[in-house]
Amino acid sequence: PPQRKLRFATHAELTRLADGLGDLAPIVWIMRGTGIRPGECLALQKSDFVNGHLRVSRQQTRSDRAAPLKARKPGQYRDVPCPGYVREIVDKMPDGPLFGVLDARDFNKLFRKAADAAGLIGYRPHDLRHTFASVTLANRAPITDVARWLGHANIQVTFATYSHFIPSSFDTAKDALDQEYKDWSASAD
């Protein structure tokens, strides 16, 4: 099937979306800033945010229970970079679970309704995750790291989905090879 075109929401659009979600507004900024899945975000606790990163270790299932991460065993986790603006939002939230118990399907319905009202017709929670990946890759984060942060078990998934966002390293490689040759020439003198 053809790949759906990614929509990059503006800050103003994301603010309207967050406002439309009321008490769930932090989800927009957490998912946009960390790239985690909706079910992972719904299962977050304040204690998961430590030392500039987010430790993702559980997800909210459709049966309203916390479960291990997708394709992972209980106790396994992944660490994701957490930008300062996300940490500031989370610091203002009460200790314990951040969003209570909310079924992922119910959340998706609420999200779509708020997105439509914000003028983001067809925008999905997963679009926040895609934007995180695209922005980090476009700013030269190694694809191996981005794949790990996203929780992709196979880097080929990350590459197939996001490779067009990776800047060309053609000039970087040429410059590195020229510098290596200069260093050789200098040491031969």
PDB file of C-alpha atoms in Angstrom:
ATOM      1  CA  PRO A   1       0.000   0.000   0.000  1.00  0.00           C
ATOM      2  CA  PRO A   2       1.189   3.549  -0.636  1.00  0.00           C
ATOM      3  CA  GLN A   3       2.759   5.288   2.340  1.00  0.00           C
ATOM      4  CA  ARG A   4       0.651   7.984   3.980  1.00  0.00           C
ATOM      5  CA  LYS A   5       2.158  11.468   3.648  1.00  0.00           C
ATOM      6  CA  LEU A   6       3.468  12.799   6.949  1.00  0.00           C
ATOM      7  CA  ARG A   7       1.920  16.026   8.204  1.00  0.00           C
ATOM      8  CA  PHE A   8       4.168  18.292  10.269  1.00  0.00           C
ATOM      9  CA  ALA A   9       1.900  20.271  12.574  1.00  0.00           C
ATOM     10  CA  THR A  10       2.941  23.792  13.524  1.00  0.00           C
ATOM     11  CA  HIS A  11       3.419  24.817  17.138  1.00  0.00           C
ATOM     12  CA  ALA A  12       0.132  26.762  16.994  1.00  0.00           C
ATOM     13  CA  GLU A  13      -1.720  23.696  15.662  1.00  0.00           C
ATOM     14  CA  LEU A  14      -0.214  21.481  18.358  1.00  0.00           C
ATOM     15  CA  THR A  15      -1.192  24.035  21.009  1.00  0.00           C
ATOM     16  CA  ARG A  16      -4.812  24.003  19.771  1.00  0.00           C
ATOM     17  CA  LEU A  17      -4.736  20.196  19.739  1.00  0.00           C
ATOM     18  CA  ALA A  18      -3.367  20.062  23.289  1.00  0.00           C
ATOM     19  CA  ASP A  19      -5.943  22.607  24.475  1.00  0.00           C
ATOM     20  CA  GLY A  20      -8.682  20.452  22.956  1.00  0.00           C
ATOM     21  CA  LEU A  21      -7.523  17.458  24.986  1.00  0.00           C
ATOM     22  CA  GLY A  22      -7.959  19.245  28.319  1.00  0.00           C
ATOM     23  CA  ASP A  23      -6.327  17.234  31.129  1.00  0.00           C
ATOM     24  CA  LEU A  24      -4.669  15.007  28.527  1.00  0.00           C
ATOM     25  CA  ALA A  25      -2.862  17.981  26.913  1.00  0.00           C
ATOM     26  CA  PRO A  26       0.606  16.894  28.140  1.00  0.00           C
ATOM     27  CA  ILE A  27       0.343  13.784  25.953  1.00  0.00           C
ATOM     28  CA  VAL A  28       0.795  15.942  22.837  1.00  0.00           C
ATOM     29  CA  TRP A  29       4.062  17.441  24.060  1.00  0.00           C
ATOM     30  CA  ILE A  30       5.401  14.213  25.590  1.00  0.00           C
ATOM     31  CA  MET A  31       4.782  12.196  22.420  1.00  0.00           C
ATOM     32  CA  ARG A  32       6.080  14.977  20.152  1.00  0.00           C
ATOM     33  CA  GLY A  33       9.210  15.420  22.276  1.00  0.00           C
ATOM     34  CA  THR A  34      10.061  11.765  22.885  1.00  0.00           C
ATOM     35  CA  GLY A  35       8.548   9.778  20.004  1.00  0.00           C
ATOM     36  CA  ILE A  36       6.921   7.182  22.235  1.00  0.00           C
ATOM     37  CA  ARG A  37       3.824   5.241  21.198  1.00  0.00           C
ATOM     38  CA  PRO A  38       0.369   6.285  22.475  1.00  0.00           C
ATOM     39  CA  GLY A  39       0.004   3.198  24.692  1.00  0.00           C
ATOM     40  CA  GLU A  40       3.454   3.845  26.165  1.00  0.00           C
ATOM     41  CA  CYS A  41       2.525   7.439  26.931  1.00  0.00           C
ATOM     42  CA  LEU A  42      -0.737   6.414  28.595  1.00  0.00           C
ATOM     43  CA  ALA A  43       1.218   4.114  30.948  1.00  0.00           C
ATOM     44  CA  LEU A  44       3.799   6.728  32.025  1.00  0.00           C
ATOM     45  CA  GLN A  45       4.526   7.599  35.617  1.00  0.00           C
ATOM     46  CA  LYS A  46       6.328  10.701  36.793  1.00  0.00           C
ATOM     47  CA  SER A  47       9.163   8.529  38.134  1.00  0.00           C
ATOM     48  CA  ASP A  48       9.915   7.366  34.560  1.00  0.00           C
ATOM     49  CA  PHE A  49      11.571  10.747  33.864  1.00  0.00           C
ATOM     50  CA  VAL A  50      15.141  10.734  35.202  1.00  0.00           C
ATOM     51  CA  ASN A  51      18.373  12.620  34.464  1.00  0.00           C
ATOM     52  CA  GLY A  52      17.356  14.124  31.115  1.00  0.00           C
ATOM     53  CA  HIS A  53      15.814  10.993  29.707  1.00  0.00           C
ATOM     54  CA  LEU A  54      12.619   8.995  29.793  1.00  0.00           C
ATOM     55  CA  ARG A  55      12.742   5.325  30.715  1.00  0.00           C
ATOM     56  CA  VAL A  56       9.921   3.576  28.846  1.00  0.00           C
ATOM     57  CA  SER A  57       9.119   0.214  30.408  1.00  0.00           C
ATOM     58  CA  ARG A  58       5.401  -0.454  29.948  1.00  0.00           C
ATOM     59  CA  GLN A  59       2.440   0.245  27.716  1.00  0.00           C
ATOM     60  CA  GLN A  60      -1.279   0.578  28.302  1.00  0.00           C
ATOM     61  CA  THR A  61      -3.091  -2.281  26.585  1.00  0.00           C
ATOM     62  CA  ARG A  62      -6.548  -2.328  25.090  1.00  0.00           C
ATOM     63  CA  SER A  63      -7.722  -4.178  28.179  1.00  0.00           C
ATOM     64  CA  ASP A  64      -6.794  -1.155  30.339  1.00  0.00           C
ATOM     65  CA  ARG A  65      -3.768  -2.876  31.871  1.00  0.00           C
ATOM     66  CA  ALA A  66      -0.112  -2.000  31.892  1.00  0.00           C
ATOM     67  CA  ALA A  67       1.879  -4.578  29.940  1.00  0.00           C
ATOM     68  CA  PRO A  68       5.477  -5.041  28.734  1.00  0.00           C
ATOM     69  CA  LEU A  69       6.615  -3.017  25.758  1.00  0.00           C
ATOM     70  CA  LYS A  70       5.809  -4.202  22.262  1.00  0.00           C
ATOM     71  CA  ALA A  71       7.928  -7.272  21.377  1.00  0.00           C
ATOM     72  CA  ARG A  72       9.673  -7.099  24.771  1.00  0.00           C
ATOM     73  CA  LYS A  73       9.720  -9.191  27.945  1.00  0.00           C
ATOM     74  CA  PRO A  74       8.600  -7.897  31.346  1.00  0.00           C
ATOM     75  CA  GLY A  75      11.302  -5.736  32.904  1.00  0.00           C
ATOM     76  CA  GLN A  76      12.849  -4.673  29.593  1.00  0.00           C
ATOM     77  CA  TYR A  77      12.944  -0.963  28.854  1.00  0.00           C
ATOM     78  CA  ARG A  78      14.436   1.633  26.560  1.00  0.00           C
ATOM     79  CA  ASP A  79      15.794   5.062  27.371  1.00  0.00           C
ATOM     80  CA  VAL A  80      14.698   7.993  25.231  1.00  0.00           C
ATOM     81  CA  PRO A  81      16.090  11.551  25.263  1.00  0.00           C
ATOM     82  CA  CYS A  82      13.719  13.952  26.965  1.00  0.00           C
ATOM     83  CA  PRO A  83      13.840  17.614  25.940  1.00  0.00           C
ATOM     84  CA  GLY A  84      13.695  20.278  28.644  1.00  0.00           C
ATOM     85  CA  TYR A  85      10.238  21.520  27.653  1.00  0.00           C
ATOM     86  CA  VAL A  86       8.800  18.032  28.245  1.00  0.00           C
ATOM     87  CA  ARG A  87      10.528  17.797  31.603  1.00  0.00           C
ATOM     88  CA  GLU A  88       9.070  21.181  32.628  1.00  0.00           C
ATOM     89  CA  ILE A  89       5.556  19.965  31.778  1.00  0.00           C
ATOM     90  CA  VAL A  90       6.008  16.683  33.655  1.00  0.00           C
ATOM     91  CA  ASP A  91       7.528  18.419  36.705  1.00  0.00           C
ATOM     92  CA  LYS A  92       4.231  20.317  37.162  1.00  0.00           C
ATOM     93  CA  MET A  93       2.208  17.092  37.156  1.00  0.00           C
ATOM     94  CA  PRO A  94       1.364  15.090  40.301  1.00  0.00           C
ATOM     95  CA  ASP A  95       3.470  12.088  41.311  1.00  0.00           C
ATOM     96  CA  GLY A  96       2.412   8.637  40.202  1.00  0.00           C
ATOM     97  CA  PRO A  97       0.644   7.672  36.965  1.00  0.00           C
ATOM     98  CA  LEU A  98       0.373  10.694  34.694  1.00  0.00           C
ATOM     99  CA  PHE A  99      -2.888   9.883  32.917  1.00  0.00           C
ATOM    100  CA  GLY A 100      -4.797   7.380  35.042  1.00  0.00           C
ATOM    101  CA  VAL A 101      -6.315   4.456  33.213  1.00  0.00           C
ATOM    102  CA  LEU A 102      -7.540   5.232  29.733  1.00  0.00           C
ATOM    103  CA  ASP A 103      -8.137   2.691  27.015  1.00  0.00           C
ATOM    104  CA  ALA A 104      -5.963   3.379  23.959  1.00  0.00           C
ATOM    105  CA  ARG A 105      -9.009   3.187  21.660  1.00  0.00           C
ATOM    106  CA  ASP A 106     -10.856   5.785  23.742  1.00  0.00           C
ATOM    107  CA  PHE A 107      -7.766   7.989  23.668  1.00  0.00           C
ATOM    108  CA  ASN A 108      -7.521   7.684  19.870  1.00  0.00           C
ATOM    109  CA  LYS A 109     -11.142   8.814  19.525  1.00  0.00           C
ATOM    110  CA  LEU A 110     -10.559  11.803  21.821  1.00  0.00           C
ATOM    111  CA  PHE A 111      -7.358  12.657  19.957  1.00  0.00           C
ATOM    112  CA  ARG A 112      -8.990  12.534  16.506  1.00  0.00           C
ATOM    113  CA  LYS A 113     -11.872  14.724  17.686  1.00  0.00           C
ATOM    114  CA  ALA A 114      -9.464  17.305  19.182  1.00  0.00           C
ATOM    115  CA  ALA A 115      -7.229  17.163  16.078  1.00  0.00           C
ATOM    116  CA  ASP A 116     -10.174  17.809  13.760  1.00  0.00           C
ATOM    117  CA  ALA A 117     -11.315  20.728  15.955  1.00  0.00           C
ATOM    118  CA  ALA A 118      -7.753  22.120  15.811  1.00  0.00           C
ATOM    119  CA  GLY A 119      -7.816  22.034  12.003  1.00  0.00           C
ATOM    120  CA  LEU A 120      -5.602  18.949  11.812  1.00  0.00           C
ATOM    121  CA  ILE A 121      -8.024  16.814   9.823  1.00  0.00           C
ATOM    122  CA  GLY A 122      -6.833  13.208   9.689  1.00  0.00           C
ATOM    123  CA  TYR A 123      -3.964  13.825  12.139  1.00  0.00           C
ATOM    124  CA  ARG A 124      -3.233  10.764  14.295  1.00  0.00           C
ATOM    125  CA  PRO A 125      -1.345  10.294  17.574  1.00  0.00           C
ATOM    126  CA  HIS A 126       1.283   8.345  15.635  1.00  0.00           C
ATOM    127  CA  ASP A 127       2.023  11.485  13.586  1.00  0.00           C
ATOM    128  CA  LEU A 128       3.658  12.958  16.704  1.00  0.00           C
ATOM    129  CA  ARG A 129       5.986   9.950  16.824  1.00  0.00           C
ATOM    130  CA  HIS A 130       6.798  10.271  13.123  1.00  0.00           C
ATOM    131  CA  THR A 131       7.636  13.945  13.582  1.00  0.00           C
ATOM    132  CA  PHE A 132      10.011  13.152  16.456  1.00  0.00           C
ATOM    133  CA  ALA A 133      11.846  10.616  14.288  1.00  0.00           C
ATOM    134  CA  SER A 134      11.961  12.925  11.277  1.00  0.00           C
ATOM    135  CA  VAL A 135      13.267  15.912  13.230  1.00  0.00           C
ATOM    136  CA  THR A 136      15.968  13.942  15.037  1.00  0.00           C
ATOM    137  CA  LEU A 137      17.170  12.274  11.831  1.00  0.00           C
ATOM    138  CA  ALA A 138      17.110  15.529   9.850  1.00  0.00           C
ATOM    139  CA  ASN A 139      19.352  17.002  12.560  1.00  0.00           C
ATOM    140  CA  ARG A 140      21.906  14.204  12.179  1.00  0.00           C
ATOM    141  CA  ALA A 141      20.987  11.890  15.054  1.00  0.00           C
ATOM    142  CA  PRO A 142      22.345   8.458  14.062  1.00  0.00           C
ATOM    143  CA  ILE A 143      19.633   6.196  12.671  1.00  0.00           C
ATOM    144  CA  THR A 144      20.827   3.423  14.996  1.00  0.00           C
ATOM    145  CA  ASP A 145      20.003   5.630  17.996  1.00  0.00           C
ATOM    146  CA  VAL A 146      16.653   6.762  16.578  1.00  0.00           C
ATOM    147  CA  ALA A 147      15.668   3.139  15.906  1.00  0.00           C
ATOM    148  CA  ARG A 148      16.505   2.244  19.512  1.00  0.00           C
ATOM    149  CA  TRP A 149      14.584   5.279  20.884  1.00  0.00           C
ATOM    150  CA  LEU A 150      11.538   4.334  18.823  1.00  0.00           C
ATOM    151  CA  GLY A 151      11.730   0.751  20.045  1.00  0.00           C
ATOM    152  CA  HIS A 152      12.108  -0.743  16.581  1.00  0.00           C
ATOM    153  CA  ALA A 153      13.400  -4.293  16.914  1.00  0.00           C
ATOM    154  CA  ASN A 154      14.763  -4.089  13.364  1.00  0.00           C
ATOM    155  CA  ILE A 155      16.589  -1.003  12.073  1.00  0.00           C
ATOM    156  CA  GLN A 156      15.258  -1.783   8.587  1.00  0.00           C
ATOM    157  CA  VAL A 157      11.837  -0.574   9.757  1.00  0.00           C
ATOM    158  CA  THR A 158      13.352   2.763  10.730  1.00  0.00           C
ATOM    159  CA  PHE A 159      15.358   3.003   7.530  1.00  0.00           C
ATOM    160  CA  ALA A 160      12.415   2.124   5.272  1.00  0.00           C
ATOM    161  CA  THR A 161      10.167   4.670   6.971  1.00  0.00           C
ATOM    162  CA  TYR A 162      12.515   7.603   7.548  1.00  0.00           C
ATOM    163  CA  SER A 163      15.595   7.358   5.308  1.00  0.00           C
ATOM    164  CA  HIS A 164      14.445  10.290   3.166  1.00  0.00           C
ATOM    165  CA  PHE A 165      14.900  12.558   6.211  1.00  0.00           C
ATOM    166  CA  ILE A 166      18.569  11.681   6.658  1.00  0.00           C
ATOM    167  CA  PRO A 167      20.775  14.460   5.277  1.00  0.00           C
ATOM    168  CA  SER A 168      23.287  13.435   2.661  1.00  0.00           C
ATOM    169  CA  SER A 169      26.744  12.870   4.057  1.00  0.00           C
ATOM    170  CA  PHE A 170      28.395  13.069   0.635  1.00  0.00           C
ATOM    171  CA  ASP A 171      30.298  16.306   1.376  1.00  0.00           C
ATOM    172  CA  THR A 172      31.131  15.181   4.920  1.00  0.00           C
ATOM    173  CA  ALA A 173      32.704  11.976   3.586  1.00  0.00           C
ATOM    174  CA  LYS A 174      34.645  13.850   0.881  1.00  0.00           C
ATOM    175  CA  ASP A 175      35.942  16.383   3.437  1.00  0.00           C
ATOM    176  CA  ALA A 176      36.951  13.610   5.873  1.00  0.00           C
ATOM    177  CA  LEU A 177      38.899  11.800   3.167  1.00  0.00           C
ATOM    178  CA  ASP A 178      40.600  15.014   2.031  1.00  0.00           C
ATOM    179  CA  GLN A 179      41.544  15.783   5.656  1.00  0.00           C
ATOM    180  CA  GLU A 180      42.934  12.277   6.104  1.00  0.00           C
ATOM    181  CA  TYR A 181      45.109  12.762   3.014  1.00  0.00           C
ATOM    182  CA  LYS A 182      46.335  16.158   4.300  1.00  0.00           C
ATOM    183  CA  ASP A 183      47.228  14.539   7.632  1.00  0.00           C
ATOM    184  CA  TRP A 184      49.182  11.809   5.808  1.00  0.00           C
ATOM    185  CA  SER A 185      51.004  14.415   3.731  1.00  0.00           C
ATOM    186  CA  ALA A 186      51.862  16.489   6.809  1.00  0.00           C
ATOM    187  CA  SER A 187      53.220  13.489   8.703  1.00  0.00           C
ATOM    188  CA  ALA A 188      55.373  12.460   5.718  1.00  0.00           C
ATOM    189  CA  ASP A 189      57.272  15.765   5.854  1.00  0.00           C
TER     190      ASP A 189
END
